[in-house]
Coordinates of C-alpha atoms in Angstrom, one line a residue:
Chain A
M19 CA 12.2 15.2 19.1
R20 CA 15.9 14.4 18.8
P21 CA 17.1 13.6 15.2
V22 CA 16.9 9.9 14.3
A23 CA 19.0 8.1 11.7
V24 CA 18.7 4.8 9.8
V25 CA 22.1 3.1 10.2
G26 CA 21.4 -0.4 9.0
I27 CA 19.2 -2.0 6.3
G28 CA 18.5 -5.6 5.4
K29 CA 16.0 -7.3 3.1
T30 CA 15.3 -10.8 2.0
A31 CA 14.4 -11.4 -1.7
F32 CA 10.7 -11.1 -2.2
G33 CA 8.9 -14.1 -3.8
A34 CA 7.3 -17.4 -3.1
F35 CA 9.5 -19.4 -0.8
A36 CA 8.1 -22.8 0.2
D37 CA 11.2 -23.7 2.2
Q38 CA 11.0 -20.5 4.4
T39 CA 8.9 -19.6 7.4
L40 CA 7.7 -16.2 8.7
R41 CA 10.3 -16.4 11.4
S42 CA 13.2 -17.5 9.1
L43 CA 12.5 -14.7 6.7
A44 CA 12.2 -12.1 9.5
V45 CA 15.4 -13.3 11.1
A46 CA 17.3 -13.3 7.8
S47 CA 16.5 -9.7 7.2
A48 CA 17.3 -8.7 10.7
Q49 CA 20.7 -10.4 10.6
K50 CA 21.5 -8.5 7.3
A51 CA 20.5 -5.2 8.9
L52 CA 22.6 -5.9 12.0
A53 CA 25.6 -6.8 9.9
D54 CA 25.1 -3.6 7.8
A55 CA 25.2 -1.5 11.0
R56 CA 28.1 -3.6 12.4
M57 CA 25.9 -4.3 15.5
E58 CA 25.4 -7.4 17.7
P59 CA 21.8 -8.4 18.7
S60 CA 22.7 -7.6 22.3
Q61 CA 23.0 -3.9 21.4
I62 CA 19.3 -3.7 20.4
E63 CA 17.2 -2.1 23.1
A64 CA 13.7 -2.5 21.6
F65 CA 12.0 -4.4 18.7
Y66 CA 9.0 -3.4 16.6
L67 CA 7.5 -5.9 14.2
G68 CA 5.2 -4.9 11.4
N69 CA 3.0 -7.8 10.4
F70 CA -0.6 -7.7 9.0
A71 CA -2.0 -11.2 9.4
G72 CA 0.6 -13.8 10.6
P73 CA -2.0 -15.4 12.8
S74 CA -4.3 -16.0 9.8
F75 CA -1.6 -16.8 7.3
V76 CA 0.6 -19.1 9.4
G77 CA -1.4 -19.8 12.6
Q78 CA 1.0 -18.1 15.0
S79 CA 0.2 -15.3 17.4
H80 CA 2.4 -13.4 19.8
L81 CA 4.7 -12.8 16.9
A82 CA 7.1 -10.1 18.1
P83 CA 8.7 -12.1 20.8
F84 CA 8.4 -15.2 18.7
V85 CA 10.5 -13.6 15.9
A86 CA 12.8 -11.8 18.4
G87 CA 13.8 -15.1 20.0
G88 CA 15.1 -16.2 16.6
I89 CA 17.2 -13.0 16.3
G90 CA 18.6 -13.3 19.8
L91 CA 16.8 -10.3 21.4
A92 CA 15.2 -12.1 24.4
G93 CA 14.5 -9.6 27.2
V94 CA 13.9 -6.4 25.3
P95 CA 10.4 -4.9 24.7
C96 CA 9.0 -6.6 21.6
T97 CA 5.9 -5.1 20.0
R98 CA 3.9 -6.2 17.0
V99 CA 2.2 -3.4 15.0
E100 CA -0.8 -4.0 12.7
A101 CA -2.2 -1.4 10.4
A102 CA -3.1 -3.6 7.4
C103 CA -0.8 -2.9 4.5
A104 CA 0.8 0.0 6.5
S105 CA 1.9 -2.4 9.3
G106 CA 5.6 -2.0 8.3
G107 CA 5.4 1.8 7.9
S108 CA 3.6 2.0 11.3
A109 CA 6.2 -0.2 13.0
F110 CA 8.9 2.1 11.6
F111 CA 6.9 5.2 12.8
H112 CA 6.8 3.8 16.3
G113 CA 10.5 2.9 16.3
V114 CA 11.4 6.4 15.1
S115 CA 9.0 7.9 17.8
A116 CA 10.7 5.8 20.6
V117 CA 14.2 6.8 19.5
G118 CA 13.2 10.4 18.9
A119 CA 11.7 10.6 22.4
G120 CA 14.9 9.4 23.9
L121 CA 13.6 6.0 25.2
Y122 CA 16.2 3.9 23.3
D123 CA 19.5 4.4 21.5
A124 CA 19.2 1.3 19.2
V125 CA 16.0 -0.1 17.8
L126 CA 15.3 -2.8 15.3
V127 CA 12.3 -2.5 13.1
T128 CA 11.3 -5.6 11.0
G129 CA 8.4 -6.1 8.7
V130 CA 7.4 -9.5 7.5
E131 CA 4.6 -11.5 5.8
K132 CA 4.4 -15.1 4.8
M133 CA 1.5 -15.3 2.4
T134 CA 2.1 -18.0 -0.2
S135 CA 1.5 -20.9 2.1
A136 CA -2.2 -20.1 2.0
E137 CA -4.4 -20.9 -1.1
T138 CA -5.2 -17.9 -3.3
P139 CA -9.0 -17.6 -2.3
R140 CA -8.0 -17.8 1.3
V141 CA -5.4 -15.1 0.8
A142 CA -8.1 -12.9 -0.8
E143 CA -10.3 -13.4 2.2
I144 CA -7.6 -12.5 4.7
L145 CA -6.7 -9.4 2.7
A146 CA -10.4 -8.4 2.5
M147 CA -10.5 -8.3 6.3
A148 CA -8.5 -5.0 6.1
G149 CA -11.7 -3.5 4.7
D150 CA -15.0 -3.1 6.5
C151 CA -16.1 -6.7 6.9
G152 CA -19.7 -5.8 8.0
T153 CA -20.5 -3.8 4.9
E154 CA -18.0 -4.1 2.1
G155 CA -17.1 -7.7 2.9
K156 CA -20.7 -8.8 3.2
A157 CA -21.5 -7.3 -0.2
G158 CA -18.7 -9.4 -1.8
A159 CA -16.0 -6.7 -2.2
T160 CA -12.5 -7.9 -2.6
F161 CA -9.5 -5.6 -2.2
P162 CA -9.1 -5.2 -6.0
A163 CA -12.8 -4.3 -6.1
L164 CA -12.4 -1.4 -3.6
F165 CA -9.6 0.0 -5.7
A166 CA -11.6 -0.6 -8.9
L167 CA -14.4 1.5 -7.3
I168 CA -11.8 4.3 -6.8
A169 CA -10.4 3.9 -10.3
R170 CA -13.8 4.2 -11.9
R171 CA -14.6 7.3 -10.0
H172 CA -11.2 8.8 -10.8
M173 CA -11.7 8.1 -14.5
Y174 CA -15.1 9.7 -14.3
Q175 CA -14.0 12.8 -12.5
Y176 CA -10.7 13.4 -14.1
G177 CA -10.7 11.6 -17.4
T178 CA -8.0 9.2 -16.3
K179 CA -7.6 6.4 -18.9
R180 CA -6.9 2.7 -18.8
E181 CA -3.7 3.5 -20.7
H182 CA -2.5 5.6 -17.8
L183 CA -3.0 2.8 -15.3
A184 CA -1.3 0.3 -17.6
A185 CA 1.7 2.7 -17.9
V186 CA 2.2 2.5 -14.1
A187 CA 2.4 -1.3 -14.4
V188 CA 4.7 -1.2 -17.4
K189 CA 7.1 1.2 -15.6
N190 CA 7.1 -0.7 -12.3
H191 CA 7.8 -4.0 -14.1
A192 CA 10.7 -2.4 -16.0
N193 CA 12.1 -1.2 -12.6
G194 CA 11.5 -4.5 -11.0
A195 CA 13.4 -6.3 -13.8
M196 CA 16.5 -4.3 -12.6
N197 CA 16.1 -5.3 -9.0
P198 CA 17.8 -8.6 -8.1
D199 CA 15.5 -8.9 -5.0
A200 CA 12.2 -8.4 -6.9
H201 CA 9.5 -11.0 -6.9
M202 CA 8.8 -10.5 -10.6
K203 CA 11.6 -9.6 -13.0
K204 CA 9.6 -9.5 -16.1
V205 CA 9.3 -6.5 -18.5
I206 CA 5.8 -6.1 -19.9
T207 CA 4.3 -4.1 -22.7
L208 CA 1.4 -1.6 -22.6
E209 CA -0.6 -4.0 -24.8
Q210 CA -0.1 -6.9 -22.4
A211 CA -1.0 -4.7 -19.4
M212 CA -4.2 -3.6 -21.1
A213 CA -5.2 -7.1 -22.1
G214 CA -4.7 -8.8 -18.7
K215 CA -7.3 -11.1 -17.2
P216 CA -10.1 -9.0 -15.7
I217 CA -10.1 -9.0 -11.9
A218 CA -12.5 -6.1 -11.1
D219 CA -13.4 -3.7 -13.9
P220 CA -11.4 -1.6 -14.9
L221 CA -8.5 -3.4 -13.2
T222 CA -6.8 -6.5 -14.7
I223 CA -4.3 -8.8 -13.2
Y224 CA -1.6 -6.4 -14.3
D225 CA -3.0 -3.6 -12.2
C226 CA -2.7 -5.7 -9.0
S227 CA 0.3 -6.1 -6.8
L228 CA 1.7 -9.6 -6.0
V229 CA 1.1 -12.0 -3.2
S230 CA 4.6 -12.5 -1.8
D231 CA 6.7 -13.8 1.0
G232 CA 9.5 -11.6 2.4
A233 CA 10.9 -9.5 5.2
A234 CA 12.8 -6.2 5.6
S235 CA 14.6 -4.7 8.6
V236 CA 16.1 -1.4 9.6
I237 CA 18.1 -0.2 12.6
L238 CA 17.5 3.2 14.1
C239 CA 19.6 5.2 16.5
P240 CA 20.0 8.9 17.4
L241 CA 21.7 10.8 14.6
E242 CA 24.4 11.9 17.0
K243 CA 25.5 8.3 17.4
A244 CA 25.1 7.2 13.8
H245 CA 28.8 7.6 13.1
L246 CA 29.4 4.6 15.4
Y247 CA 27.6 2.3 13.0
T248 CA 27.9 3.7 9.5
D249 CA 29.8 6.1 7.2
K250 CA 26.5 6.9 5.4
P251 CA 23.8 7.7 7.9
V252 CA 20.4 8.5 6.5
Q253 CA 18.3 10.9 8.6
V254 CA 14.6 10.8 9.2
L255 CA 13.8 14.3 8.2
G256 CA 10.0 14.0 8.6
I257 CA 7.5 11.3 9.5
A258 CA 3.7 11.2 10.1
Q259 CA 1.1 8.5 10.6
T260 CA -2.6 9.3 10.0
S261 CA -5.9 7.6 9.8
D262 CA -9.3 7.7 8.2
W263 CA -12.6 5.7 7.9
V264 CA -12.1 2.1 7.0
A265 CA -15.2 1.9 4.8
L266 CA -15.0 3.6 1.4
D267 CA -18.6 4.6 1.5
R268 CA -18.0 6.9 4.5
K269 CA -15.6 9.1 2.6
A270 CA -16.8 12.3 0.9
D271 CA -14.5 11.8 -2.1
I272 CA -12.9 8.5 -2.9
T273 CA -10.6 9.9 -5.6
C274 CA -8.2 11.0 -2.9
F275 CA -7.0 9.7 0.4
P276 CA -7.3 12.3 3.1
A277 CA -4.9 10.3 5.3
V278 CA -2.2 10.5 2.7
I279 CA -2.8 14.2 2.1
S280 CA -2.5 15.0 5.8
A281 CA 0.4 12.6 6.5
G282 CA 2.3 14.2 3.5
R283 CA 1.6 17.7 4.8
K284 CA 2.8 16.8 8.3
A285 CA 5.9 15.1 7.1
Y286 CA 6.8 18.0 4.7
A287 CA 6.3 20.5 7.5
M288 CA 8.5 18.5 9.9
A289 CA 11.2 18.2 7.2
G290 CA 10.8 21.9 6.3
I291 CA 10.6 21.1 2.6
G292 CA 7.9 20.7 -0.1
P293 CA 7.2 18.1 -2.7
E294 CA 9.5 19.8 -5.2
R295 CA 12.5 18.8 -3.1
I296 CA 11.9 15.1 -3.3
D297 CA 14.4 13.3 -5.6
V298 CA 12.9 9.8 -5.5
A299 CA 9.8 8.2 -4.0
E300 CA 8.5 4.8 -3.0
V301 CA 4.7 4.9 -3.0
H302 CA 2.1 2.3 -2.2
D303 CA 1.1 0.9 -5.6
C304 CA -1.0 -2.0 -4.2
F305 CA -3.0 -1.3 -7.4
T306 CA -1.9 0.9 -10.3
I307 CA -4.6 3.5 -9.5
A308 CA -3.2 3.8 -5.9
E309 CA 0.1 5.1 -7.4
V310 CA -1.8 7.6 -9.5
V311 CA -3.8 8.8 -6.5
A312 CA -0.6 8.8 -4.3
I313 CA 1.4 11.1 -6.5
E314 CA -1.5 13.6 -6.5
D315 CA -2.1 13.4 -2.8
L316 CA 1.6 13.9 -2.1
G317 CA 1.6 17.0 -4.2
F318 CA 3.9 15.8 -7.0
V319 CA 1.2 16.7 -9.5
P320 CA -2.0 18.7 -9.3
K321 CA -5.2 16.7 -8.4
G322 CA -6.4 14.8 -11.4
Q323 CA -3.1 15.0 -13.3
G324 CA -1.7 11.7 -12.0
G325 CA -2.8 9.7 -14.9
P326 CA -1.4 11.8 -17.8
F327 CA 1.8 12.4 -15.7
S328 CA 2.3 8.7 -15.4
G329 CA 1.4 8.1 -19.0
D330 CA 4.0 10.6 -20.1
G331 CA 6.8 8.7 -18.3
Q332 CA 7.4 11.5 -15.7
T333 CA 7.5 8.9 -12.9
A334 CA 10.0 6.6 -14.7
L335 CA 13.8 6.6 -14.1
G336 CA 15.0 9.8 -15.8
G337 CA 11.5 11.4 -15.5
R338 CA 10.6 14.4 -13.4
I339 CA 10.2 12.4 -10.2
P340 CA 11.2 8.7 -10.3
V341 CA 8.6 6.7 -8.4
N342 CA 9.0 3.1 -7.3
T343 CA 12.5 2.5 -8.7
S344 CA 12.4 -0.7 -6.7
G345 CA 9.6 -2.1 -8.9
G346 CA 7.1 -1.1 -6.2
L347 CA 4.5 -3.5 -4.8
K348 CA 3.6 -4.3 -8.3
A349 CA 6.9 -6.0 -9.3
K350 CA 9.1 -6.0 -6.3
G351 CA 6.3 -7.8 -4.5
H352 CA 4.0 -7.1 -1.6
P353 CA 4.6 -9.2 1.5
V354 CA 2.1 -6.9 3.3
G355 CA 3.8 -6.4 6.7
A356 CA 7.3 -6.1 5.1
T357 CA 6.3 -3.5 2.5
G358 CA 6.6 -0.3 4.6
V359 CA 10.0 -1.3 5.9
A360 CA 11.2 -2.4 2.5
Q361 CA 10.3 1.1 1.1
I362 CA 12.7 2.6 3.7
C363 CA 15.4 0.1 2.8
D364 CA 15.0 1.0 -0.9
L365 CA 15.2 4.8 -0.2
V366 CA 18.2 4.4 2.0
L367 CA 19.9 2.5 -0.8
Q368 CA 19.1 5.3 -3.3
I369 CA 20.4 8.0 -0.8
R370 CA 23.6 6.0 -0.2
G371 CA 24.0 5.9 -4.0
G372 CA 24.0 2.0 -4.0
A373 CA 20.9 1.3 -6.2
G374 CA 23.0 0.2 -9.2
E375 CA 21.1 0.3 -12.5
R376 CA 18.1 1.9 -10.8
Q377 CA 20.1 4.7 -9.1
V378 CA 18.6 8.1 -9.4
R379 CA 21.7 10.3 -9.9
G380 CA 22.3 12.6 -7.0
A381 CA 19.3 11.4 -5.0
S382 CA 19.6 13.0 -1.5
V383 CA 16.0 13.3 -0.4
G384 CA 13.5 10.5 -0.7
L385 CA 9.9 10.0 0.3
A386 CA 8.1 6.8 1.3
Q387 CA 4.3 6.5 1.4
N388 CA 2.7 3.3 3.0
L389 CA -1.0 2.9 2.8
G390 CA -3.2 0.6 4.9
G391 CA -6.5 -0.8 3.5
S392 CA -8.3 1.5 1.2
G393 CA -6.8 4.5 2.9
A394 CA -7.6 4.1 6.6
S395 CA -4.0 4.2 7.7
C396 CA -1.1 6.0 6.1
V397 CA 2.6 6.6 7.0
V398 CA 4.7 9.1 5.1
T399 CA 8.4 9.3 5.7
I400 CA 11.0 11.7 4.3
L401 CA 14.6 10.6 4.4
G402 CA 17.7 12.6 3.7
A403 CA 21.5 12.1 3.7
G404 CA 22.6 12.5 7.3
A405 CA 25.2 15.1 8.3
Chain B
M29 CA -38.9 3.6 -1.8
R30 CA -35.4 5.0 -1.2
T31 CA -33.7 6.3 -4.3
G32 CA -30.2 7.5 -5.2
R33 CA -27.5 7.8 -7.8
V34 CA -24.6 5.5 -8.6
Y35 CA -21.4 7.1 -7.2
T36 CA -19.1 4.4 -8.5
E37 CA -19.3 0.8 -9.6
T38 CA -17.2 -2.2 -10.6
T39 CA -17.9 -5.7 -11.9
I40 CA -16.0 -8.4 -9.9
Y41 CA -14.6 -11.4 -11.8
A42 CA -12.3 -12.8 -9.1
A43 CA -14.7 -13.3 -6.2
P44 CA -14.1 -14.5 -2.7
R45 CA -14.9 -18.2 -2.1
E46 CA -18.3 -17.4 -0.5
F47 CA -19.4 -15.6 -3.7
L48 CA -17.6 -17.7 -6.4
A49 CA -20.9 -19.0 -7.8
E50 CA -22.3 -15.5 -8.3
A51 CA -19.3 -14.1 -10.2
P52 CA -19.1 -11.9 -12.2
Y53 CA -21.3 -9.5 -10.2
Q54 CA -21.6 -5.8 -9.9
L55 CA -20.7 -3.9 -6.8
V56 CA -21.9 -0.3 -6.3
I57 CA -21.6 2.6 -4.0
V58 CA -24.9 4.6 -4.1
T59 CA -25.5 8.2 -2.8
F60 CA -29.0 8.4 -1.5
D61 CA -31.2 11.3 -2.6
D62 CA -32.8 11.9 0.8
D63 CA -29.8 12.5 3.1
G64 CA -26.7 12.3 0.8
S65 CA -25.4 9.3 2.7
R66 CA -23.8 6.4 0.9
M67 CA -24.0 2.6 1.0
T68 CA -22.1 -0.2 -0.6
G69 CA -24.3 -2.9 -2.2
R70 CA -25.1 -5.1 -5.1
V71 CA -27.2 -4.7 -8.2
T72 CA -30.1 -6.7 -9.5
G73 CA -31.3 -6.6 -13.1
E74 CA -29.3 -4.8 -15.8
A75 CA -25.9 -3.3 -15.0
V76 CA -25.6 0.3 -13.9
A77 CA -23.1 3.1 -14.6
I78 CA -22.0 6.1 -12.6
D79 CA -24.8 8.7 -12.3
D80 CA -27.6 6.2 -13.1
A81 CA -30.7 6.6 -11.0
V82 CA -31.3 3.6 -8.8
E83 CA -33.7 2.5 -6.1
L84 CA -33.1 0.3 -3.1
A85 CA -34.9 -2.9 -4.2
E86 CA -34.3 -5.2 -1.2
E87 CA -31.9 -6.2 1.5
R88 CA -30.3 -9.6 1.1
A89 CA -28.6 -10.9 4.3
G90 CA -28.0 -7.3 5.4
V91 CA -26.6 -6.2 2.0
P92 CA -28.5 -3.5 0.1
V93 CA -29.5 -4.5 -3.4
F94 CA -30.1 -1.7 -5.9
R95 CA -31.9 -1.7 -9.3
R96 CA -32.0 0.9 -12.0
T97 CA -35.0 3.1 -11.6
M98 CA -37.7 2.5 -14.2
V99 CA -38.5 5.7 -16.2
S100 CA -42.2 6.3 -15.8
I101 CA -44.1 7.6 -18.8

């Protein structure tokens, strides 16, 4: 594969935007990314759209050309990618694959979700469709419930405590409060996080990510052409997408995600580095327990140590490995299809040194982990400062 | 009767619309004693915890319903 670079990034704010549509959000983020890369829409040769459930949320199918029309891309191949909450990461993976294979020299990848136009119980039903509807769904499982099942077992096997999960929420809220584009800019205390409204034991409302509207876009080109568009190219050093069973009860051990472990190993091997070289990470904290499991599966800590490591502040800014400096899905927000692309935008910002108050000093290598469902899809990407 | 052990459990407070009237309710994954396979289901009777012995009491609309195994004297 020829080396691929990210040369443009653009995000909308994440939040609840009654006056915006799925298309207007996607178009706004794409225009920002094009401007960032000093490109015209006519230069884009292919378009990949990450979107989980636009047809259910907003009643529109055939979304890739529908969005592309608004950006001014008519004529190029337009592909929608769906992999539940990893839709954005998967769209990015396919964009990188296409550029890496030499098919195109300029690709736009956008992720978008417009969730807040639906009522909360309907949102929960649509999200639950990312699980196994015939078994988990019929039994009354919600998405928080699936991660609650994981949390309970993790606590049982490794002694992970409620306080450890709450510490993840507190840290991500603190980071989100420094992110002007975050959905929730509200600092919370450990006591608040522990005493939240129960959703599915042991998870409370503060363990759950947000239901958000938002979009994120990136522009990819071969590394050798990156200088045409930016002074600060960021190279895709490693990337992998993997899969696993959709239903939790088919997995031998639910305290880890085999898809994350294998995607991580493949991405590290491709980049030729190990977890100790990662300066900053954006991981998929759809629930606090998911961040704890992710830092274990990605090799930042030994199995079972994710809880105490988080509780000790080692994943906070200034800690051993800052995780989710953007605020993560928990505070930045989780417009499902946008999330995986937004993670890339946030890492690029860190590697360019433009993250402001949230900047990790000297960050030159970053890792993004985007998870679909309760672990059935995963994309891990390692980015580094381009030559 | 098919028996097993509770592998993990949660009590759901925020339920989907279809099950709102039943909340809060307990959801379990049970590992069966006979073949080691697992199923996701509901609980009838008193709440269960990880490692509790349970038996498959019934199937309700295709969903397995477990209950804690009575200790025989």
